[in-house]
């Protein structure tokens, strides 16, 4: 059974194993703490049996006027829990929070151009905007179709 709940400070000590995938963006501890403090509604964790972290999503709301939107900063699911629609559930939750709480007009995210599985999932499941970038070191953003 999976439980999705708001991320807590204690989870920062539990989720390192989920970040081991080479396609997962990782950040320093202060980055995670900033998101947890500024946008707690946008930071959720999925717990599995034995209180094991299965995945998490971290985001924020930003922009002005008609570009007021939710943004997915990171979403990842541990390898052993993939293909169970957990990422879809986490993304749907963030989309709902963006809409219902913050009245955002859309949700966006950036995805590495080499992350083909994620790109296919986003194209198949969601209608919101995502941008490809070629390399983390250059942050070149290429709009999707």
Short mmCIF file of C-alpha atoms in Angstrom, two decimals:
data_model
loop_
_atom_site.label_atom_id
_atom_site.label_comp_id
_atom_site.label_asym_id
_atom_site.label_seq_id
_atom_site.Cartn_x
_atom_site.Cartn_y
_atom_site.Cartn_z
CA UNK A 1 0.00 0.00 0.00
CA UNK A 2 1.22 3.48 -0.88
CA UNK A 3 0.65 6.57 1.22
CA UNK A 4 1.22 10.00 -0.30
CA UNK A 5 1.71 12.73 2.28
CA UNK A 6 3.39 16.08 2.71
CA UNK A 7 7.15 15.95 2.92
CA UNK A 8 8.67 16.64 6.36
CA UNK A 9 12.16 17.56 7.56
CA UNK A 10 12.69 13.98 8.71
CA UNK A 11 12.19 12.79 5.13
CA UNK A 12 15.39 14.59 4.14
CA UNK A 13 17.23 11.84 6.01
CA UNK A 14 15.26 9.06 4.33
CA UNK A 15 15.04 9.80 0.64
CA UNK A 16 18.67 9.57 -0.54
CA UNK A 17 18.19 6.10 -2.07
CA UNK A 18 15.52 7.47 -4.43
CA UNK A 19 18.03 10.01 -5.77
CA UNK A 20 20.60 7.39 -6.83
CA UNK A 21 19.25 7.18 -10.39
CA UNK A 22 21.52 9.04 -12.83
CA UNK A 23 18.50 10.74 -14.42
CA UNK A 24 17.31 12.23 -11.12
CA UNK A 25 18.28 15.81 -10.38
CA UNK A 26 19.77 16.19 -6.92
CA UNK A 27 20.28 19.35 -4.94
CA UNK A 28 22.05 20.41 -1.75
CA UNK A 29 20.26 20.22 1.58
CA UNK A 30 19.58 23.96 1.79
CA UNK A 31 17.79 23.82 -1.57
CA UNK A 32 15.39 21.15 -0.29
CA UNK A 33 14.89 23.05 2.97
CA UNK A 34 14.06 26.25 1.07
CA UNK A 35 11.37 24.48 -0.93
CA UNK A 36 9.99 22.83 2.18
CA UNK A 37 9.77 26.20 3.95
CA UNK A 38 8.47 28.30 1.03
CA UNK A 39 6.20 25.85 -0.81
CA UNK A 40 5.23 23.08 1.66
CA UNK A 41 2.02 22.33 -0.27
CA UNK A 42 4.13 21.41 -3.30
CA UNK A 43 6.45 18.92 -1.61
CA UNK A 44 5.12 15.36 -1.16
CA UNK A 45 6.55 11.93 -0.53
CA UNK A 46 5.16 8.49 -1.34
CA UNK A 47 5.76 5.92 1.40
CA UNK A 48 5.55 2.20 0.81
CA UNK A 49 5.55 -0.88 3.00
CA UNK A 50 7.93 -0.62 5.92
CA UNK A 51 7.82 3.18 5.67
CA UNK A 52 10.20 3.04 2.68
CA UNK A 53 10.36 6.12 0.44
CA UNK A 54 9.04 5.14 -2.98
CA UNK A 55 9.28 8.58 -4.58
CA UNK A 56 8.67 12.26 -4.13
CA UNK A 57 7.67 15.44 -5.91
CA UNK A 58 8.87 18.94 -5.22
CA UNK A 59 7.55 22.08 -6.85
CA UNK A 60 6.54 25.67 -6.46
CA UNK A 61 4.24 28.34 -7.80
CA UNK A 62 5.68 31.30 -9.68
CA UNK A 63 5.10 33.93 -12.36
CA UNK A 64 2.77 36.91 -12.65
CA UNK A 65 -0.55 37.55 -14.30
CA UNK A 66 -1.40 35.00 -16.96
CA UNK A 67 1.95 33.32 -16.51
CA UNK A 68 1.17 32.47 -12.86
CA UNK A 69 1.82 28.73 -12.81
CA UNK A 70 2.87 25.66 -10.91
CA UNK A 71 6.34 24.34 -11.59
CA UNK A 72 7.62 20.80 -11.03
CA UNK A 73 11.18 21.14 -9.77
CA UNK A 74 11.75 17.42 -9.23
CA UNK A 75 9.72 14.25 -9.46
CA UNK A 76 11.30 10.86 -9.05
CA UNK A 77 10.32 7.32 -8.22
CA UNK A 78 12.72 4.64 -6.99
CA UNK A 79 13.60 2.13 -9.70
CA UNK A 80 11.80 -0.76 -8.02
CA UNK A 81 8.51 1.19 -7.88
CA UNK A 82 8.42 2.49 -11.44
CA UNK A 83 5.70 1.62 -13.96
CA UNK A 84 3.06 1.61 -11.22
CA UNK A 85 1.71 5.07 -12.09
CA UNK A 86 3.17 6.58 -8.93
CA UNK A 87 4.74 9.50 -10.84
CA UNK A 88 1.35 10.12 -12.44
CA UNK A 89 -0.31 10.28 -9.02
CA UNK A 90 2.32 12.67 -7.71
CA UNK A 91 2.04 14.89 -10.79
CA UNK A 92 -1.76 14.91 -10.60
CA UNK A 93 -1.52 15.98 -6.95
CA UNK A 94 0.77 18.88 -7.79
CA UNK A 95 -1.49 19.90 -10.66
CA UNK A 96 -4.52 19.84 -8.36
CA UNK A 97 -2.75 21.91 -5.71
CA UNK A 98 -1.67 24.44 -8.36
CA UNK A 99 -5.23 24.76 -9.58
CA UNK A 100 -7.26 24.61 -6.38
CA UNK A 101 -5.00 26.39 -3.88
CA UNK A 102 -3.04 28.85 -6.00
CA UNK A 103 -5.35 29.24 -9.03
CA UNK A 104 -2.41 28.66 -11.39
CA UNK A 105 -3.06 28.78 -15.13
CA UNK A 106 -0.81 25.84 -16.00
CA UNK A 107 1.97 23.58 -14.74
CA UNK A 108 5.39 23.29 -16.35
CA UNK A 109 8.62 21.38 -15.88
CA UNK A 110 12.06 20.97 -17.39
CA UNK A 111 13.35 17.57 -18.44
CA UNK A 112 16.74 16.49 -19.66
CA UNK A 113 16.60 15.74 -23.41
CA UNK A 114 18.36 12.41 -22.79
CA UNK A 115 15.66 11.27 -20.33
CA UNK A 116 13.58 9.47 -22.95
CA UNK A 117 11.41 7.45 -20.52
CA UNK A 118 10.30 10.62 -18.72
CA UNK A 119 9.63 12.47 -21.96
CA UNK A 120 7.45 9.62 -23.23
CA UNK A 121 5.53 9.58 -19.95
CA UNK A 122 4.93 13.34 -20.03
CA UNK A 123 3.77 13.22 -23.66
CA UNK A 124 1.44 10.31 -22.99
CA UNK A 125 -0.12 11.34 -19.71
CA UNK A 126 -0.13 15.13 -19.36
CA UNK A 127 -1.21 18.09 -21.35
CA UNK A 128 0.86 20.72 -19.57
CA UNK A 129 3.98 22.35 -20.90
CA UNK A 130 7.43 20.85 -20.55
CA UNK A 131 10.78 22.05 -21.81
CA UNK A 132 13.80 20.01 -22.80
CA UNK A 133 17.31 20.97 -21.85
CA UNK A 134 20.43 19.45 -23.32
CA UNK A 135 22.78 19.38 -20.38
CA UNK A 136 22.56 20.34 -16.74
CA UNK A 137 25.75 22.38 -16.99
CA UNK A 138 24.52 24.68 -19.76
CA UNK A 139 20.79 25.01 -18.90
CA UNK A 140 19.81 25.51 -22.53
CA UNK A 141 16.03 25.38 -22.71
CA UNK A 142 14.32 24.20 -25.87
CA UNK A 143 10.52 24.56 -25.96
CA UNK A 144 8.54 21.44 -26.75
CA UNK A 145 6.47 21.18 -29.92
#
